[in-house]
Short mmCIF file of C-alpha atoms and ligand atoms in Angstrom, two decimals:
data_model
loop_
_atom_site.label_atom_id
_atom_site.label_comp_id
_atom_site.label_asym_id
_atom_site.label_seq_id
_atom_site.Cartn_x
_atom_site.Cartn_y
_atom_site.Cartn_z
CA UNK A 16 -52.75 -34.30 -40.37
CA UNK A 17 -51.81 -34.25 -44.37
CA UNK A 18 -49.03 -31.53 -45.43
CA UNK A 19 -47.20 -30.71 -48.28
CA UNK A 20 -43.78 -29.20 -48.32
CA UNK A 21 -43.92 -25.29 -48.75
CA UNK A 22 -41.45 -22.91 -50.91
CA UNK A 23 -38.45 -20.35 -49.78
CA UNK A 24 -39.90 -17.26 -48.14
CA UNK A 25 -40.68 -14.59 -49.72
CA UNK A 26 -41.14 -11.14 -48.31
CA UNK A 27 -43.23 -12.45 -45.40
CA UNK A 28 -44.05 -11.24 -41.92
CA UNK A 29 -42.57 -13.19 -39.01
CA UNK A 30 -45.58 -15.23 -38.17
CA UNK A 31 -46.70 -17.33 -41.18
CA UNK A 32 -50.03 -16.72 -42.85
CA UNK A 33 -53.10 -18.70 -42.30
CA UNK A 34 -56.62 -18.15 -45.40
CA UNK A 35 -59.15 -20.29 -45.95
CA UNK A 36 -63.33 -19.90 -46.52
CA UNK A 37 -66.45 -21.09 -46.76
CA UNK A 38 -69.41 -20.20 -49.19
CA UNK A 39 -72.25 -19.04 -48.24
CA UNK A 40 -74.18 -20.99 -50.27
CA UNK A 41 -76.32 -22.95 -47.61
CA UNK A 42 -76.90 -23.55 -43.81
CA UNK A 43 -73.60 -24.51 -42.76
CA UNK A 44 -73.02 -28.01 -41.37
CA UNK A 45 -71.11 -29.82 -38.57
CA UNK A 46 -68.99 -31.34 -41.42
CA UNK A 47 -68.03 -27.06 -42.15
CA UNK A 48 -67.27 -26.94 -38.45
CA UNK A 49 -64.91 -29.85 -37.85
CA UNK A 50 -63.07 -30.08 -41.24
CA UNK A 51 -63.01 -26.06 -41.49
CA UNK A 52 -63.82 -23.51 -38.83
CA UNK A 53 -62.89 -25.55 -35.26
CA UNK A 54 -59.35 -25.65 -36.54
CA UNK A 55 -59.46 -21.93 -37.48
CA UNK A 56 -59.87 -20.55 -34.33
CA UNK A 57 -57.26 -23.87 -32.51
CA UNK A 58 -54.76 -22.03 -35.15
CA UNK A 59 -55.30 -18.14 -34.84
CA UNK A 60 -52.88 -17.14 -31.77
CA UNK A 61 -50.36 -18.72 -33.75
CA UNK A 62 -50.34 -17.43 -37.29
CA UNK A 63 -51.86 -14.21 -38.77
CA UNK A 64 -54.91 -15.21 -39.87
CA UNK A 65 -57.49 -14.31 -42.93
CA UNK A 66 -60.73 -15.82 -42.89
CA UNK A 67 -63.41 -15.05 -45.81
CA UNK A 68 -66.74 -15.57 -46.57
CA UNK A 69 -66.27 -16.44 -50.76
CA UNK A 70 -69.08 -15.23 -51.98
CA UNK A 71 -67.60 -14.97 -55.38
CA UNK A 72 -67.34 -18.87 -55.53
CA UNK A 73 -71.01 -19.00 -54.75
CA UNK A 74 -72.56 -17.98 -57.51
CA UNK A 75 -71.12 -20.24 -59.42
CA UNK A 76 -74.36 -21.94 -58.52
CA UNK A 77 -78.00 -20.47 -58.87
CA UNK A 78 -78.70 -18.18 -55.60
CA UNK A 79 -81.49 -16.22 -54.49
CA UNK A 80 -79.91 -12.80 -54.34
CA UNK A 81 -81.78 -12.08 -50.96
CA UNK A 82 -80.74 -15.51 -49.45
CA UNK A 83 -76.96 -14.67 -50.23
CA UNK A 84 -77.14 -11.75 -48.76
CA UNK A 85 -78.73 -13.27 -45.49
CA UNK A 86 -76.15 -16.03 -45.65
CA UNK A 87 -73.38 -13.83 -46.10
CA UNK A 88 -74.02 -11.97 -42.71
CA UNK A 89 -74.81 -15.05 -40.84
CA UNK A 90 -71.84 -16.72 -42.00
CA UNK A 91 -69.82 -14.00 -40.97
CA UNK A 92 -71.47 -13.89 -37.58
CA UNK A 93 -70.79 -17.54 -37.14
CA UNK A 94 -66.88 -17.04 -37.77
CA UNK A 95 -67.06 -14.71 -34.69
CA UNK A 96 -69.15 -16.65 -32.71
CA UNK A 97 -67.29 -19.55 -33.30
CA UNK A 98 -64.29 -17.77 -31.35
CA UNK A 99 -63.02 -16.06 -34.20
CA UNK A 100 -61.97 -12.65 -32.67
CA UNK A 101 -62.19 -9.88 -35.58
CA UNK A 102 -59.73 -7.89 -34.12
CA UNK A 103 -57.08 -10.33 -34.30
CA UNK A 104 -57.95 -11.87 -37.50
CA UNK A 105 -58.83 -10.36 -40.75
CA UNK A 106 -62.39 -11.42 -41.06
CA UNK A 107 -63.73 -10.47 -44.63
CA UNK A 108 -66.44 -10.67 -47.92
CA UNK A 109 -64.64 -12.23 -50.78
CA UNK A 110 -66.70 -9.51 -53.14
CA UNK A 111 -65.46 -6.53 -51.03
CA UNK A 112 -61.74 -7.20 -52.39
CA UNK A 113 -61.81 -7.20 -56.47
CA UNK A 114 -58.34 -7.87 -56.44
CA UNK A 115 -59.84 -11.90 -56.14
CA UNK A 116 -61.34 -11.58 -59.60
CA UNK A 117 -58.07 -9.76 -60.88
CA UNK A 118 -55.40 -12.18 -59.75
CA UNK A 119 -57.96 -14.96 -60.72
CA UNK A 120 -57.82 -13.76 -64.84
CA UNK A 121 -54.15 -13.43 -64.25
CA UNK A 122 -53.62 -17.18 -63.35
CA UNK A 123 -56.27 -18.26 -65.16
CA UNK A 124 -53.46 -17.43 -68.65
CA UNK A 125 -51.01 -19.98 -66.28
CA UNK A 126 -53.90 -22.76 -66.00
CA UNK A 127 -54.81 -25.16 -68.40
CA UNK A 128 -57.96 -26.58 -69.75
CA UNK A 129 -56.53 -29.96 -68.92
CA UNK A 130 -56.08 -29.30 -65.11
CA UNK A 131 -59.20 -27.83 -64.96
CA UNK A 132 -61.59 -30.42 -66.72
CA UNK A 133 -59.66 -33.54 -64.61
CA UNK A 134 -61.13 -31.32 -61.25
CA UNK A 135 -63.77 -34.00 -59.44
CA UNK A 136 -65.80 -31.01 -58.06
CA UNK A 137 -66.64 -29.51 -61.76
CA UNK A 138 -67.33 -33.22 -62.64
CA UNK A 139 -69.88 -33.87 -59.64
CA UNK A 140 -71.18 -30.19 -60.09
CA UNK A 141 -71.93 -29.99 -63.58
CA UNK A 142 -73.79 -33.55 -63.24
CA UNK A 143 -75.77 -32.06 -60.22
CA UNK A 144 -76.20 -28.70 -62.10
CA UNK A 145 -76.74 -29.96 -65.95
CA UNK A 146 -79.20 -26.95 -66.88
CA UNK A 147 -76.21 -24.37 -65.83
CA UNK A 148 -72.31 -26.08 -66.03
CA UNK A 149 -71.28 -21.89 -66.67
CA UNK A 150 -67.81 -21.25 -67.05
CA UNK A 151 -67.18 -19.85 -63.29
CA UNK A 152 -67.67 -23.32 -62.40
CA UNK A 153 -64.93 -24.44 -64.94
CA UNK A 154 -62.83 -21.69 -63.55
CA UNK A 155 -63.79 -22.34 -60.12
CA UNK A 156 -60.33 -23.71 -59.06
CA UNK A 157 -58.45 -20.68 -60.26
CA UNK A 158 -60.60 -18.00 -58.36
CA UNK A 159 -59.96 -20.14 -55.24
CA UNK A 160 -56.15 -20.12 -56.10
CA UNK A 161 -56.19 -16.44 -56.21
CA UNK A 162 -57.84 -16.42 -53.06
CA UNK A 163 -55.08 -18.30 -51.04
CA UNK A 164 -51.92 -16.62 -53.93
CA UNK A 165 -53.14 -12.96 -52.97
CA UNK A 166 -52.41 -13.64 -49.43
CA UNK A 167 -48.89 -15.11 -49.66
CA UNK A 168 -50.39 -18.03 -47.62
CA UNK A 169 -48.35 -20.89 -45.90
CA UNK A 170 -51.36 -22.71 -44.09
CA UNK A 171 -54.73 -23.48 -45.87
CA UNK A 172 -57.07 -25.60 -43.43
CA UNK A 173 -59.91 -27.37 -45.25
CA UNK A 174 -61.85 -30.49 -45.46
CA UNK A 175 -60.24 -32.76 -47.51
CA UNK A 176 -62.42 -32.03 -50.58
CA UNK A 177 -60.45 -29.61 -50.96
CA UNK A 178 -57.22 -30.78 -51.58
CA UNK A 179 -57.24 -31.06 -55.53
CA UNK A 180 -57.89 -27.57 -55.46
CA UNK A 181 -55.48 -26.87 -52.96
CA UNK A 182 -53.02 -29.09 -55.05
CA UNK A 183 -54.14 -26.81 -58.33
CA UNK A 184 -53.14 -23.53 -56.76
CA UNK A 185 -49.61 -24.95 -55.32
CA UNK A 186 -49.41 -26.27 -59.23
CA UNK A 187 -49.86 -22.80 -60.59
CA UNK A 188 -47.83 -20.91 -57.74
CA UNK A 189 -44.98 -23.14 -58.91
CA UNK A 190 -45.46 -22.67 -62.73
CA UNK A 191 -45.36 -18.55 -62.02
CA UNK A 192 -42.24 -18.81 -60.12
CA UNK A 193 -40.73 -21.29 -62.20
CA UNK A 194 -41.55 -19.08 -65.61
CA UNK A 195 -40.67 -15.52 -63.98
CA UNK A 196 -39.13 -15.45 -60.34
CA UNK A 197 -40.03 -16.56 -57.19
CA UNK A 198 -43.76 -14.71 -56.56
CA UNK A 199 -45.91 -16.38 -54.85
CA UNK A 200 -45.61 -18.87 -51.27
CA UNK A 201 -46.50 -22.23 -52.31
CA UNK A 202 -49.05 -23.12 -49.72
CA UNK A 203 -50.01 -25.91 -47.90
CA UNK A 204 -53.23 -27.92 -46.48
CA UNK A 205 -54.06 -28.34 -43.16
CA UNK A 206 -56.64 -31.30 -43.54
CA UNK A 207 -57.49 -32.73 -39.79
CA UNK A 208 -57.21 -37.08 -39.90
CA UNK A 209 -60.69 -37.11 -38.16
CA UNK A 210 -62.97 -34.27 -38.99
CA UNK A 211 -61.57 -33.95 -42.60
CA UNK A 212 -64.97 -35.89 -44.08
CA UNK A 213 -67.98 -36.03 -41.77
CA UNK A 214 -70.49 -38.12 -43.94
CA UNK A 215 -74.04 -37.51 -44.56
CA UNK A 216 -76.26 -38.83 -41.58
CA UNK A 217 -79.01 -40.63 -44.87
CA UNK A 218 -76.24 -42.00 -46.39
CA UNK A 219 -73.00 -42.22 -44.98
CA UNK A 220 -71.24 -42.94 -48.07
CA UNK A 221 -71.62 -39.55 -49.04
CA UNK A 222 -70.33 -35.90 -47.96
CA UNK A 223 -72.09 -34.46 -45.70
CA UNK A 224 -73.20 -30.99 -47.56
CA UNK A 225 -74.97 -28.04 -46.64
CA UNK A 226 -76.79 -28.12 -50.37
CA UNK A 227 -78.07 -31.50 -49.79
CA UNK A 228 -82.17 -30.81 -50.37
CA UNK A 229 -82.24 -33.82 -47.43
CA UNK A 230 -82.83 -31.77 -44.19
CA UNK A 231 -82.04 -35.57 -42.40
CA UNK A 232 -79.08 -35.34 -44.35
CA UNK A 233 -76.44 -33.14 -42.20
CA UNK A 234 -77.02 -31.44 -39.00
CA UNK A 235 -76.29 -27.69 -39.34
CA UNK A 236 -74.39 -25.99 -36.75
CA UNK A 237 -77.49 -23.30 -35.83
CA UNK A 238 -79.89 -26.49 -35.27
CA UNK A 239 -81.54 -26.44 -32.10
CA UNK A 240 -80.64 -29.12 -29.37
CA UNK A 241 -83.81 -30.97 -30.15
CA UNK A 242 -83.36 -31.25 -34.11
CA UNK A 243 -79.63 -32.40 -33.28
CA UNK A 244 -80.51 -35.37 -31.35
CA UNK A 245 -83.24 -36.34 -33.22
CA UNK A 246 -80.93 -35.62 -36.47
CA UNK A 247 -78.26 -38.16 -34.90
CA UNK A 248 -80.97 -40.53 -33.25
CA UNK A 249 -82.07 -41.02 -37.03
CA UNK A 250 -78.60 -40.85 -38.59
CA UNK A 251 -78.43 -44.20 -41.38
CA UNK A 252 -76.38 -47.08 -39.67
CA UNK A 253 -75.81 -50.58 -40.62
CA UNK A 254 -77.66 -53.95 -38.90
CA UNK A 255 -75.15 -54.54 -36.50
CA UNK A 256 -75.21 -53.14 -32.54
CA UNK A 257 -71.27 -53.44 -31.91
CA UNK A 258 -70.04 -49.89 -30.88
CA UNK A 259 -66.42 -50.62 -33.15
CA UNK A 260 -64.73 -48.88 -36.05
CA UNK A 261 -64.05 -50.78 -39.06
CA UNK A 262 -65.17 -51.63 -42.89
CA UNK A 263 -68.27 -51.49 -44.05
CA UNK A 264 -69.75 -49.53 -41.26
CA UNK A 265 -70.00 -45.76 -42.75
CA UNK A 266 -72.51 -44.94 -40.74
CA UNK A 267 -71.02 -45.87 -37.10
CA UNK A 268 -67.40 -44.95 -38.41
CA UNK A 269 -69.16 -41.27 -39.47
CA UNK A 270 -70.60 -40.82 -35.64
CA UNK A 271 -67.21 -42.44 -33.41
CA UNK A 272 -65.37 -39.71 -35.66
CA UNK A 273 -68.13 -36.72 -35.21
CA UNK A 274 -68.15 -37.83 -31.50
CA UNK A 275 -64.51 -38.23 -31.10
CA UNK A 276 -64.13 -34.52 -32.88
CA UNK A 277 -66.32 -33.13 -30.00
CA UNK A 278 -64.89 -34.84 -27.02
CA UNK A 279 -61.22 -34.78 -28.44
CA UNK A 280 -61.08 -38.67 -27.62
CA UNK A 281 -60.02 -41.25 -29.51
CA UNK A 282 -61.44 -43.87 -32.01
CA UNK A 283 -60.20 -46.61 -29.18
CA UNK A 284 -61.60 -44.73 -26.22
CA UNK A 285 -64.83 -44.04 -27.87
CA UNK A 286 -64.88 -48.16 -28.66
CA UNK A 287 -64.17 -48.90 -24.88
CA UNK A 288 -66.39 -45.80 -23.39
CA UNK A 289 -69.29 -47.67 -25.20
CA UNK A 290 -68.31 -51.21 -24.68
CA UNK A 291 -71.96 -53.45 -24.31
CA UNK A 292 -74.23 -50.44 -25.02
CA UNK A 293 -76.00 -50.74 -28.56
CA UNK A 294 -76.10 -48.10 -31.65
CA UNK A 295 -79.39 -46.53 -29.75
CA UNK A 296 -77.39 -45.59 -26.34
CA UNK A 297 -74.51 -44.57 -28.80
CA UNK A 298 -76.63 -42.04 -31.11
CA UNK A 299 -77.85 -40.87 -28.06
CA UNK A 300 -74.66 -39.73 -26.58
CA UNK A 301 -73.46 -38.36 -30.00
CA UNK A 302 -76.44 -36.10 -30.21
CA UNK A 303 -75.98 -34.67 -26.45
CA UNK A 304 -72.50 -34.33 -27.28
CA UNK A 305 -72.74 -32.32 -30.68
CA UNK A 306 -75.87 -29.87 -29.14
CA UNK A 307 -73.73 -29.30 -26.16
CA UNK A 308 -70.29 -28.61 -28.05
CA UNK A 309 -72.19 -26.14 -30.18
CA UNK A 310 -74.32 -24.78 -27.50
CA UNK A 311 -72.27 -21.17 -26.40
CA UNK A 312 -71.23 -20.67 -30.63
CA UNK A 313 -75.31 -20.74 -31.06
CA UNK A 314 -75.98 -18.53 -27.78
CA UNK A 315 -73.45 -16.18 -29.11
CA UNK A 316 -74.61 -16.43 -32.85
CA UNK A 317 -77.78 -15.19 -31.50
CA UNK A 318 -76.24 -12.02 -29.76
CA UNK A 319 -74.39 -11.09 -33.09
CA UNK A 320 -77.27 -11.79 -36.13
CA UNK A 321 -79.18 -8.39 -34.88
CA UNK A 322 -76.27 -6.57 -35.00
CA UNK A 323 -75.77 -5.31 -38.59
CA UNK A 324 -73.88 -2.66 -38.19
CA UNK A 325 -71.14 -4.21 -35.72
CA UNK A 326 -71.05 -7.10 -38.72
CA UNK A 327 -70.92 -3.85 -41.80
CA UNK A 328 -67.66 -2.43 -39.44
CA UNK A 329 -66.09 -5.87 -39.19
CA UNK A 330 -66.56 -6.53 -43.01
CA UNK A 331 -65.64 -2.89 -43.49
CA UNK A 332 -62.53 -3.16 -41.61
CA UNK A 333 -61.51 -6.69 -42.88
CA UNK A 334 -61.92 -5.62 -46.57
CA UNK A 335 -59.57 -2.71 -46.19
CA UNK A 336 -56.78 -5.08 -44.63
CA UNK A 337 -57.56 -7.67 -46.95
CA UNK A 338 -56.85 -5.40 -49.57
CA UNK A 339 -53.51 -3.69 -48.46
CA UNK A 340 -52.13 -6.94 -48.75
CA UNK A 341 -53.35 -8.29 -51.84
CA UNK A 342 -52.24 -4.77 -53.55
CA UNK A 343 -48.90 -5.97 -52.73
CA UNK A 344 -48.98 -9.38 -54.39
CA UNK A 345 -51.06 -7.76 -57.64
CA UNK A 346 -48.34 -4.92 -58.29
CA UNK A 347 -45.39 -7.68 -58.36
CA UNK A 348 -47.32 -9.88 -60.09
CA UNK A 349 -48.59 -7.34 -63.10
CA UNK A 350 -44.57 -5.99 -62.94
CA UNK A 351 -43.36 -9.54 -63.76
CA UNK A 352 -46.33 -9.82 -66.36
CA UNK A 353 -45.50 -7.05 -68.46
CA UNK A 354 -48.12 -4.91 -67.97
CA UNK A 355 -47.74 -0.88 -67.58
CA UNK A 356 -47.82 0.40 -64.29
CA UNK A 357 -49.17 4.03 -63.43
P1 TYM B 419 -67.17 -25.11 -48.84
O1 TYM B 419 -67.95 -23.86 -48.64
O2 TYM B 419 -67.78 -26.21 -49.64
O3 TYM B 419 -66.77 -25.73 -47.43
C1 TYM B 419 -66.11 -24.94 -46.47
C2 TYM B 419 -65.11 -25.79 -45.71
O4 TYM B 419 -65.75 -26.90 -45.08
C3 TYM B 419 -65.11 -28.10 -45.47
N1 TYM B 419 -66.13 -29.15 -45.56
C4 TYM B 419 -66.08 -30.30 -44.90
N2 TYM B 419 -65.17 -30.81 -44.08
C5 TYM B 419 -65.42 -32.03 -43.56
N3 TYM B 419 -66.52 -32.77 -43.84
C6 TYM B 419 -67.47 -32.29 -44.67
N4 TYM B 419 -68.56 -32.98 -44.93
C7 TYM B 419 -67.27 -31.00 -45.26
N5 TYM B 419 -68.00 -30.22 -46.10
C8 TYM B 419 -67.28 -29.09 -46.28
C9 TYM B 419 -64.49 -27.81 -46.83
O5 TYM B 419 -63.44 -28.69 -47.11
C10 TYM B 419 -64.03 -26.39 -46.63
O6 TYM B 419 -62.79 -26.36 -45.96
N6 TYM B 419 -63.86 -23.92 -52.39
C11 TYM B 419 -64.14 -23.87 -50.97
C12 TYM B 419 -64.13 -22.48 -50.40
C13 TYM B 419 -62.93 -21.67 -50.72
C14 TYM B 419 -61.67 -21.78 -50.10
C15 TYM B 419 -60.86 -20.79 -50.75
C16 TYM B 419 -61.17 -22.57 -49.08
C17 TYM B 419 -62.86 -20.72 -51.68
N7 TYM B 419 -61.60 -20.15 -51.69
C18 TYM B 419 -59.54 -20.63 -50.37
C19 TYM B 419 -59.83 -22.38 -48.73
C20 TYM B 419 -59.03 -21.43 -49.36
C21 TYM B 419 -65.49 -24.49 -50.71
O7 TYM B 419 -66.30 -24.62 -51.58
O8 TYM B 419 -65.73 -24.77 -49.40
#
């Protein structure tokens, strides 16, 4: 586990505060679950909890306005169904809160071009996306800051492609309290050792990514049992047979860690569990083990995707929390600023 040392409290409820999200911006993959959402709901008795679907960050890309609209239910229905109990946690739509965009002009006056051109997302984006590098995907960084300021979080759990941008917002959250007085919790990551970066299954020295155009690429976490074993029976490995973690073999290091993220064993117990067998008996395993681990989240995905109006009250609900709290960080924030209040 990777942390970072966190700042004084400041006006904070008793339990500390957990926000992170994902984009709906594709069919979300195994690499979302295990670096993201699993640890979500491990951490949600624990901490008060704000999960959102960041639909803002989204469009930073191209989308099909009917796909993100799709995508933005079903990603909310897989939060639940992943164990993610809406009464406990404040599930909500970025867009439904417009404090987001305010806070993120705010910082964007305390972030500099500098920080924001040295970002390796905006580099491998704008090479990926040369017919549209727009500014949102410049600003990207300080939207997602405002995300996790707004909150007063302590906890963000991501992948670890995350962590410059996690590193960005802790960066600006100091400069603000530094320059006025303390404002803002300076958060920190939560990035698990072994699900942090699940590799794609074509070429393991890659992310695996749910905009990859590959379909053999990453195994989402709605695939049916059949296309995840057949998914992992395929996945890229090198020419050896040895069952055994080490350099040079992405692809085998990429399924003892997806494997070992399902079972909760261990790198050594995996190497020992398939001791003799060859890479064939190993995929096989993984892909039983990954369609079974996601098995009841599908089931109960199922149950909750018909449901529009139970997921309209949740996002409803969430979005009215959501933005109780954030009021409270914007009105201290535009006091120190300068700006008149009403
Ligand atoms: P996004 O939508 O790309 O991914 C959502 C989460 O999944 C993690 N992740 C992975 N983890 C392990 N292996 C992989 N192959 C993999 N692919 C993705 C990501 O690290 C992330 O945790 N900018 C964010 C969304 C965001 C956010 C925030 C997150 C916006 N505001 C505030 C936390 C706090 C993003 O694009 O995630």
């Amino acid at each position: 586990m990777i942390t970072e040392t966190n700042s004084p409290e400041n006006n904070k409820p008793a339990k500390k505060t957990i926000f992170s999200g994902v984009q709906p911006s594709g069919n979300l993959t195994i690499g979302n679950y295990l670096g993201a959402i699993k640890n979500w709901t491990v951490l949600q008795d624990e901490y008060n909890c704000i999960y959102c679907v960041v639909d803002m960050h989204a469009i930073t890309v191209r989308q099909v306005p009917a796909d993100l609209r799709r995508r933005t239910y079903e990603t909310l229905a897989l939060y639940i169904a992943a164990g993610l109990d809406p009464k406990s946690n404040i599930l909500f739509v970025q867009s439904h809160v417009p404090a987001h965009a305010v806070l993120s002009w705010d910082l964007g006056c305390f972030t500099m071009y500098g920080e924001l051109g040295r970002m390796t997302q905006f580099k491998d984006k704008s090479r990926k996306n040369a017919d549209n590098i727009n500014a949102g995907l410049f600003t990207y960084p300080v939207l997602m800051a405002a995300d996790i300021l707004l909150y007063q979080t302590d906890l963000v759990p991501v992948g670890i492609d995350q962590r410059q941008h996690l590193e960005l917002a802790r960066d600006i959250a100091i400069r603000f309290n530094n320059l006025y007085s303390p404002t803002f919790t300076v958060p920190e990551g939560y990035i698990p050792e072994t699900g942090m970066k699940i590799m794609s299954l074509a070429d393991p020295t890659k992310k695996m990514s749910k905009s990859d155009s590959n379909p053999n690429a990453s195994v989402g976490i709605l695939d049916s049992r059949d296309v995840i074993i057949s998914k992992m029976r395929r996945a890229v490995t090198d020419s050896g047979s040895e069952v055994r973690y080490g350099e040079g073999k992405d692809g085998i290091n990429n399924l003892i860690n997806i494997y070992c993220c399902f079972t909760g064993k261990t790198r050594e117990e995996t190497e020992k569990e398939f001791e003799g067998k060859g890479y064939g008996e190993f995929k096989a395993a993984v892909g039983e083990t990954v369609a079974d681990g996601l098995s009841s989240l599908r089931e109960e995905y199922s149950k909750l995707i018909g449901d529009k109006q139970y997921l309209d009250e949740i996002m409803r609900s969430g979005a009215e929390k959501a933005a109780a709290i954030a009021r409270k960080t914007i009105t201290k924030v535009h006091r120190k600023i300068g700006y008149v209040s009403l």
